[in-house]
GROMACS .gro file of C-alpha atoms in nm:
model
  259
    1MET     CA    1   3.704  -0.201   5.371
    2LYS     CA    2   3.532   0.077   5.269
    3ILE     CA    3   3.179   0.238   5.257
    4ASP     CA    4   2.960   0.459   5.051
    5PRO     CA    5   2.785   0.732   5.293
    6ASP     CA    6   2.580   0.831   4.999
    7SER     CA    7   2.439   0.477   4.908
    8SER     CA    8   2.085   0.402   4.964
    9ALA     CA    9   2.178   0.097   5.179
   10GLY     CA   10   2.206   0.141   5.556
   11LEU     CA   11   2.546   0.218   5.665
   12SER     CA   12   2.566  -0.099   5.886
   13ALA     CA   13   2.451  -0.308   5.583
   14GLN     CA   14   2.761  -0.173   5.397
   15ILE     CA   15   2.980  -0.247   5.705
   16ALA     CA   16   2.845  -0.609   5.770
   17THR     CA   17   2.871  -0.673   5.378
   18ALA     CA   18   3.227  -0.524   5.353
   19ILE     CA   19   3.330  -0.764   5.638
   20ARG     CA   20   3.166  -1.070   5.493
   21ASP     CA   21   3.377  -0.980   5.197
   22ALA     CA   22   3.697  -0.971   5.361
   23ILE     CA   23   3.614  -1.342   5.507
   24ILE     CA   24   3.496  -1.480   5.193
   25SER     CA   25   3.804  -1.323   5.008
   26GLY     CA   26   4.078  -1.488   5.280
   27ALA     CA   27   4.175  -1.111   5.366
   28LEU     CA   28   4.032  -1.234   5.685
   29ILE     CA   29   4.072  -1.578   5.804
   30VAL     CA   30   3.884  -1.830   6.025
   31ASP     CA   31   3.987  -1.739   6.413
   32GLU     CA   32   4.145  -1.434   6.318
   33ARG     CA   33   3.998  -1.098   6.567
   34LEU     CA   34   3.811  -0.844   6.454
   35PRO     CA   35   3.917  -0.517   6.525
   36SER     CA   36   3.722  -0.415   6.844
   37GLU     CA   37   3.432  -0.215   6.852
   38ALA     CA   38   3.622   0.113   6.911
   39GLU     CA   39   3.845   0.083   6.593
   40LEU     CA   40   3.594  -0.044   6.350
   41ALA     CA   41   3.382   0.283   6.418
   42ASP     CA   42   3.707   0.515   6.310
   43GLN     CA   43   3.818   0.252   6.021
   44PHE     CA   44   3.444   0.330   5.912
   45ASP     CA   45   3.406   0.714   6.041
   46VAL     CA   46   3.075   0.557   6.218
   47SER     CA   47   2.933   0.545   6.579
   48ARG     CA   48   3.007   0.239   6.800
   49PRO     CA   49   2.610   0.145   6.759
   50THR     CA   50   2.619   0.116   6.388
   51ILE     CA   51   2.911  -0.098   6.444
   52ARG     CA   52   2.751  -0.330   6.711
   53GLU     CA   53   2.420  -0.346   6.425
   54ALA     CA   54   2.697  -0.462   6.169
   55LEU     CA   55   2.848  -0.743   6.365
   56LYS     CA   56   2.485  -0.856   6.459
   57ARG     CA   57   2.429  -0.888   6.110
   58LEU     CA   58   2.749  -1.055   6.071
   59ALA     CA   59   2.663  -1.293   6.397
   60ALA     CA   60   2.325  -1.398   6.220
   61GLN     CA   61   2.483  -1.509   5.921
   62SER     CA   62   2.728  -1.738   6.116
   63LEU     CA   63   2.991  -1.538   6.017
   64ILE     CA   64   3.171  -1.437   6.329
   65ARG     CA   65   3.096  -1.544   6.676
   66THR     CA   66   3.150  -1.350   6.984
   67GLN     CA   67   3.373  -1.430   7.326
   68ARG     CA   68   3.378  -1.242   7.643
   69GLY     CA   69   3.696  -1.161   7.871
   70ALA     CA   70   4.051  -1.045   7.856
   71PHE     CA   71   4.119  -1.197   7.533
   72GLY     CA   72   3.749  -1.142   7.396
   73GLY     CA   73   3.602  -1.016   7.125
   74ALA     CA   74   3.461  -1.084   6.770
   75PHE     CA   75   3.622  -1.345   6.588
   76VAL     CA   76   3.568  -1.473   6.217
   77ARG     CA   77   3.382  -1.815   6.289
   78HIS     CA   78   3.437  -2.139   6.102
   79LEU     CA   79   3.117  -2.176   5.912
   80SER     CA   80   3.032  -2.574   5.849
   81TYR     CA   81   2.807  -2.711   5.598
   82ALA     CA   82   2.592  -2.835   5.920
   83ASP     CA   83   2.578  -2.458   6.040
   84ALA     CA   84   2.474  -2.289   5.658
   85ARG     CA   85   2.205  -2.649   5.551
   86GLU     CA   86   1.988  -2.504   5.823
   87GLN     CA   87   2.006  -2.178   5.669
   88LEU     CA   88   1.922  -2.306   5.340
   89VAL     CA   89   1.646  -2.507   5.463
   90THR     CA   90   1.424  -2.220   5.603
   91THR     CA   91   1.520  -2.009   5.316
   92SER     CA   92   1.433  -2.257   5.061
   93THR     CA   93   1.078  -2.336   5.286
   94LEU     CA   94   0.985  -2.008   5.291
   95LEU     CA   95   1.057  -1.964   4.897
   96LEU     CA   96   0.839  -2.257   4.834
   97SER     CA   97   0.567  -2.142   5.059
   98MET     CA   98   0.563  -1.772   4.982
   99ASN     CA   99   0.603  -1.800   4.582
  100ASP     CA  100   0.365  -1.901   4.312
  101ILE     CA  101   0.531  -2.276   4.289
  102SER     CA  102   0.321  -2.583   4.217
  103PHE     CA  103   0.388  -2.899   4.403
  104ASP     CA  104   0.454  -3.082   4.081
  105THR     CA  105   0.744  -2.847   3.997
  106ALA     CA  106   0.917  -2.881   4.341
  107CYS     CA  107   0.860  -3.254   4.328
  108GLU     CA  108   1.040  -3.302   3.995
  109ALA     CA  109   1.336  -3.058   4.102
  110ARG     CA  110   1.378  -3.292   4.424
  111PHE     CA  111   1.384  -3.597   4.279
  112ALA     CA  112   1.611  -3.523   3.936
  113LEU     CA  113   1.871  -3.420   4.193
  114GLU     CA  114   1.823  -3.737   4.391
  115ARG     CA  115   1.869  -3.927   4.069
  116ALA     CA  116   2.201  -3.747   3.971
  117CYS     CA  117   2.301  -3.799   4.305
  118ALA     CA  118   2.209  -4.178   4.323
  119PRO     CA  119   2.490  -4.327   4.119
  120MET     CA  120   2.744  -4.168   4.360
  121THR     CA  121   2.566  -4.300   4.672
  122ALA     CA  122   2.555  -4.658   4.515
  123ALA     CA  123   2.931  -4.649   4.469
  124ARG     CA  124   3.026  -4.485   4.811
  125ARG     CA  125   2.770  -4.567   5.032
  126LYS     CA  126   2.857  -4.645   5.408
  127PRO     CA  127   2.704  -4.880   5.625
  128GLU     CA  128   2.568  -4.625   5.862
  129GLN     CA  129   2.356  -4.475   5.527
  130LEU     CA  130   2.217  -4.771   5.484
  131ALA     CA  131   2.176  -4.815   5.893
  132ILE     CA  132   1.959  -4.481   5.893
  133MET     CA  133   1.765  -4.593   5.577
  134ARG     CA  134   1.663  -4.909   5.707
  135ASN     CA  135   1.580  -4.800   6.071
  136GLU     CA  136   1.347  -4.495   5.859
  137ILE     CA  137   1.184  -4.809   5.690
  138ALA     CA  138   1.099  -4.976   6.003
  139ARG     CA  139   0.971  -4.634   6.171
  140GLN     CA  140   0.755  -4.591   5.862
  141GLY     CA  141   0.605  -4.926   5.906
  142ASP     CA  142   0.437  -4.821   6.239
  143PRO     CA  143   0.035  -4.773   6.219
  144ASP     CA  144   0.044  -4.549   6.488
  145LEU     CA  145   0.290  -4.320   6.322
  146THR     CA  146   0.122  -3.947   6.276
  147ASP     CA  147   0.138  -3.814   5.912
  148GLU     CA  148   0.361  -3.560   6.027
  149ALA     CA  149   0.621  -3.801   6.156
  150PHE     CA  150   0.571  -4.003   5.853
  151CYS     CA  151   0.687  -3.718   5.615
  152ALA     CA  152   0.989  -3.662   5.898
  153SER     CA  153   1.105  -4.020   5.842
  154ASP     CA  154   1.049  -3.955   5.493
  155VAL     CA  155   1.295  -3.679   5.485
  156ALA     CA  156   1.544  -3.849   5.707
  157PHE     CA  157   1.533  -4.170   5.455
  158HIS     CA  158   1.629  -3.935   5.170
  159ARG     CA  159   1.905  -3.734   5.378
  160ALA     CA  160   2.049  -4.098   5.396
  161LEU     CA  161   2.046  -4.155   5.055
  162VAL     CA  162   2.186  -3.826   4.924
  163ASP     CA  163   2.450  -3.818   5.185
  164GLY     CA  164   2.586  -4.163   5.122
  165ALA     CA  165   2.691  -3.966   4.824
  166GLN     CA  166   2.968  -3.870   5.072
  167ASN     CA  167   2.961  -3.502   4.945
  168PRO     CA  168   2.891  -3.249   5.164
  169VAL     CA  169   2.813  -2.999   4.894
  170LEU     CA  170   2.549  -3.242   4.732
  171SER     CA  171   2.419  -3.275   5.069
  172TYR     CA  172   2.413  -2.875   5.135
  173GLN     CA  173   2.242  -2.833   4.808
  174LEU     CA  174   1.990  -3.111   4.808
  175SER     CA  175   1.867  -3.064   5.167
  176GLY     CA  176   1.682  -2.746   4.999
  177SER     CA  177   1.472  -2.951   4.793
  178ILE     CA  178   1.443  -3.223   5.034
  179GLU     CA  179   1.351  -3.102   5.353
  180ALA     CA  180   1.170  -2.756   5.248
  181MET     CA  181   0.886  -2.998   5.099
  182GLN     CA  182   0.827  -3.157   5.412
  183PRO     CA  183   0.547  -2.899   5.506
  184LEU     CA  184   0.409  -2.958   5.136
  185MET     CA  185   0.401  -3.347   5.239
  186ASN     CA  186   0.237  -3.284   5.574
  187MET     CA  187  -0.049  -3.205   5.407
  188ILE     CA  188  -0.118  -3.534   5.246
  189THR     CA  189  -0.314  -3.808   5.489
  190PHE     CA  190  -0.129  -4.101   5.420
  191THR     CA  191  -0.388  -4.439   5.420
  192ALA     CA  192  -0.262  -4.725   5.515
  193ARG     CA  193  -0.243  -4.857   5.122
  194SER     CA  194  -0.015  -4.575   5.038
  195ARG     CA  195   0.213  -4.598   5.308
  196ALA     CA  196   0.271  -4.977   5.207
  197GLU     CA  197   0.331  -4.839   4.875
  198ILE     CA  198   0.625  -4.600   4.990
  199VAL     CA  199   0.774  -4.826   5.233
  200GLN     CA  200   0.780  -5.086   4.941
  201ILE     CA  201   0.962  -4.842   4.772
  202HIS     CA  202   1.195  -4.705   4.985
  203THR     CA  203   1.292  -5.060   5.042
  204ASP     CA  204   1.324  -5.152   4.697
  205ILE     CA  205   1.583  -4.807   4.663
  206LEU     CA  206   1.746  -4.961   4.976
  207VAL     CA  207   1.826  -5.299   4.822
  208ALA     CA  208   1.969  -5.130   4.524
  209LEU     CA  209   2.209  -4.917   4.683
  210LYS     CA  210   2.314  -5.169   4.883
  211ASP     CA  211   2.373  -5.387   4.595
  212ARG     CA  212   2.513  -5.120   4.426
  213ASP     CA  213   2.276  -5.094   4.163
  214ALA     CA  214   2.316  -4.752   4.051
  215GLU     CA  215   2.069  -4.771   3.732
  216LEU     CA  216   1.815  -4.958   3.942
  217ALA     CA  217   1.800  -4.698   4.211
  218MET     CA  218   1.706  -4.406   3.986
  219THR     CA  219   1.479  -4.621   3.795
  220ILE     CA  220   1.289  -4.707   4.154
  221LEU     CA  221   1.338  -4.321   4.242
  222GLU     CA  222   1.158  -4.202   3.908
  223ARG     CA  223   0.821  -4.458   4.020
  224LEU     CA  224   0.880  -4.300   4.360
  225GLU     CA  225   0.837  -3.969   4.207
  226GLY     CA  226   0.510  -4.044   4.036
  227VAL     CA  227   0.405  -4.215   4.337
  228THR     CA  228   0.425  -3.890   4.539
  229LYS     CA  229   0.260  -3.635   4.239
  230ARG     CA  230  -0.034  -3.866   4.268
  231LEU     CA  231  -0.117  -3.912   4.630
  232ALA     CA  232  -0.034  -3.489   4.615
  233HIS     CA  233  -0.306  -3.464   4.332
  234SER     CA  234  -0.562  -3.716   4.485
  235VAL     CA  235  -0.562  -3.472   4.806
  236MET     CA  236  -0.579  -3.153   4.624
  237ASP     CA  237  -0.908  -3.282   4.388
  238ALA     CA  238  -1.058  -3.415   4.777
  239LYS     CA  239  -0.987  -3.061   4.938
  240VAL     CA  240  -1.144  -2.903   4.609
  241LEU     CA  241  -1.400  -3.104   4.582
  242ALA     CA  242  -1.484  -3.097   4.977
  243HIS     CA  243  -1.437  -2.676   4.906
  244GLU     CA  244  -1.711  -2.684   4.649
  245ASP     CA  245  -1.957  -2.916   4.828
  246LYS     CA  246  -1.957  -2.656   5.119
  247ALA     CA  247  -1.971  -2.385   4.877
  248ARG     CA  248  -2.337  -2.537   4.782
  249ALA     CA  249  -2.424  -2.634   5.090
  250ASP     CA  250  -2.346  -2.243   5.194
  251THR     CA  251  -2.577  -2.089   4.903
  252SER     CA  252  -2.845  -2.330   4.972
  253HIS     CA  253  -2.873  -2.251   5.309
  254VAL     CA  254  -2.857  -1.851   5.213
  255SER     CA  255  -3.132  -1.972   4.978
  256ARG     CA  256  -3.367  -2.125   5.204
  257ASN     CA  257  -3.356  -1.877   5.462
  258ARG     CA  258  -3.432  -1.638   5.241
  259SER     CA  259  -3.722  -1.804   5.106
   0.00000   0.00000   0.00000
């Protein structure tokens, strides 16, 4: 593991990258104890505070864990898909909110991935995934459920759909496209009519997966994509009209005051 003193990257960042690369390559294995701070400082020819900063970077990436006591130190951490999933969702959510990505583009990506996953879910789904989907459908039928809670339930329903494929890599990858859309979905005000339509579609998806009918499940998911886009555009259009009405009212008010 080496660093370049002339590099524009900070020393702690270079050290963290070097250790991360050693973990990825298998040179450092899970639960292996890293050299002490003093040993790492000698190895990289830097100060101990620089090593501490590098270790903090690695801990933030869930690549190492620290342990106190006589047998303590920094150890290579087993990174689970559950650990990585949360980081992916956070990153994906930020990407969608901070970049010029249209709702339709995000929606298209999400449902394209879900439809690709549907055949595996139809073939491999277990009773626990069907039970989660059934429970979320019941929850969505509660008239007192807030819009935000309805969207959260929608995420849970589709997460169970994806998890039914029994493929942790797919579950990890799709979490970014499904859960990251929740803030976008929260902007939609679901009327009683639109909720009933979504609940019925979710029910149809559940029945298709229960019957292991992959083609039908994909067709229904395509229909749900259309409904989701339609609802989003109706809200967006209403907000534009409200903004235009307010702007006209403000202009009229200013004109009257000047008169």
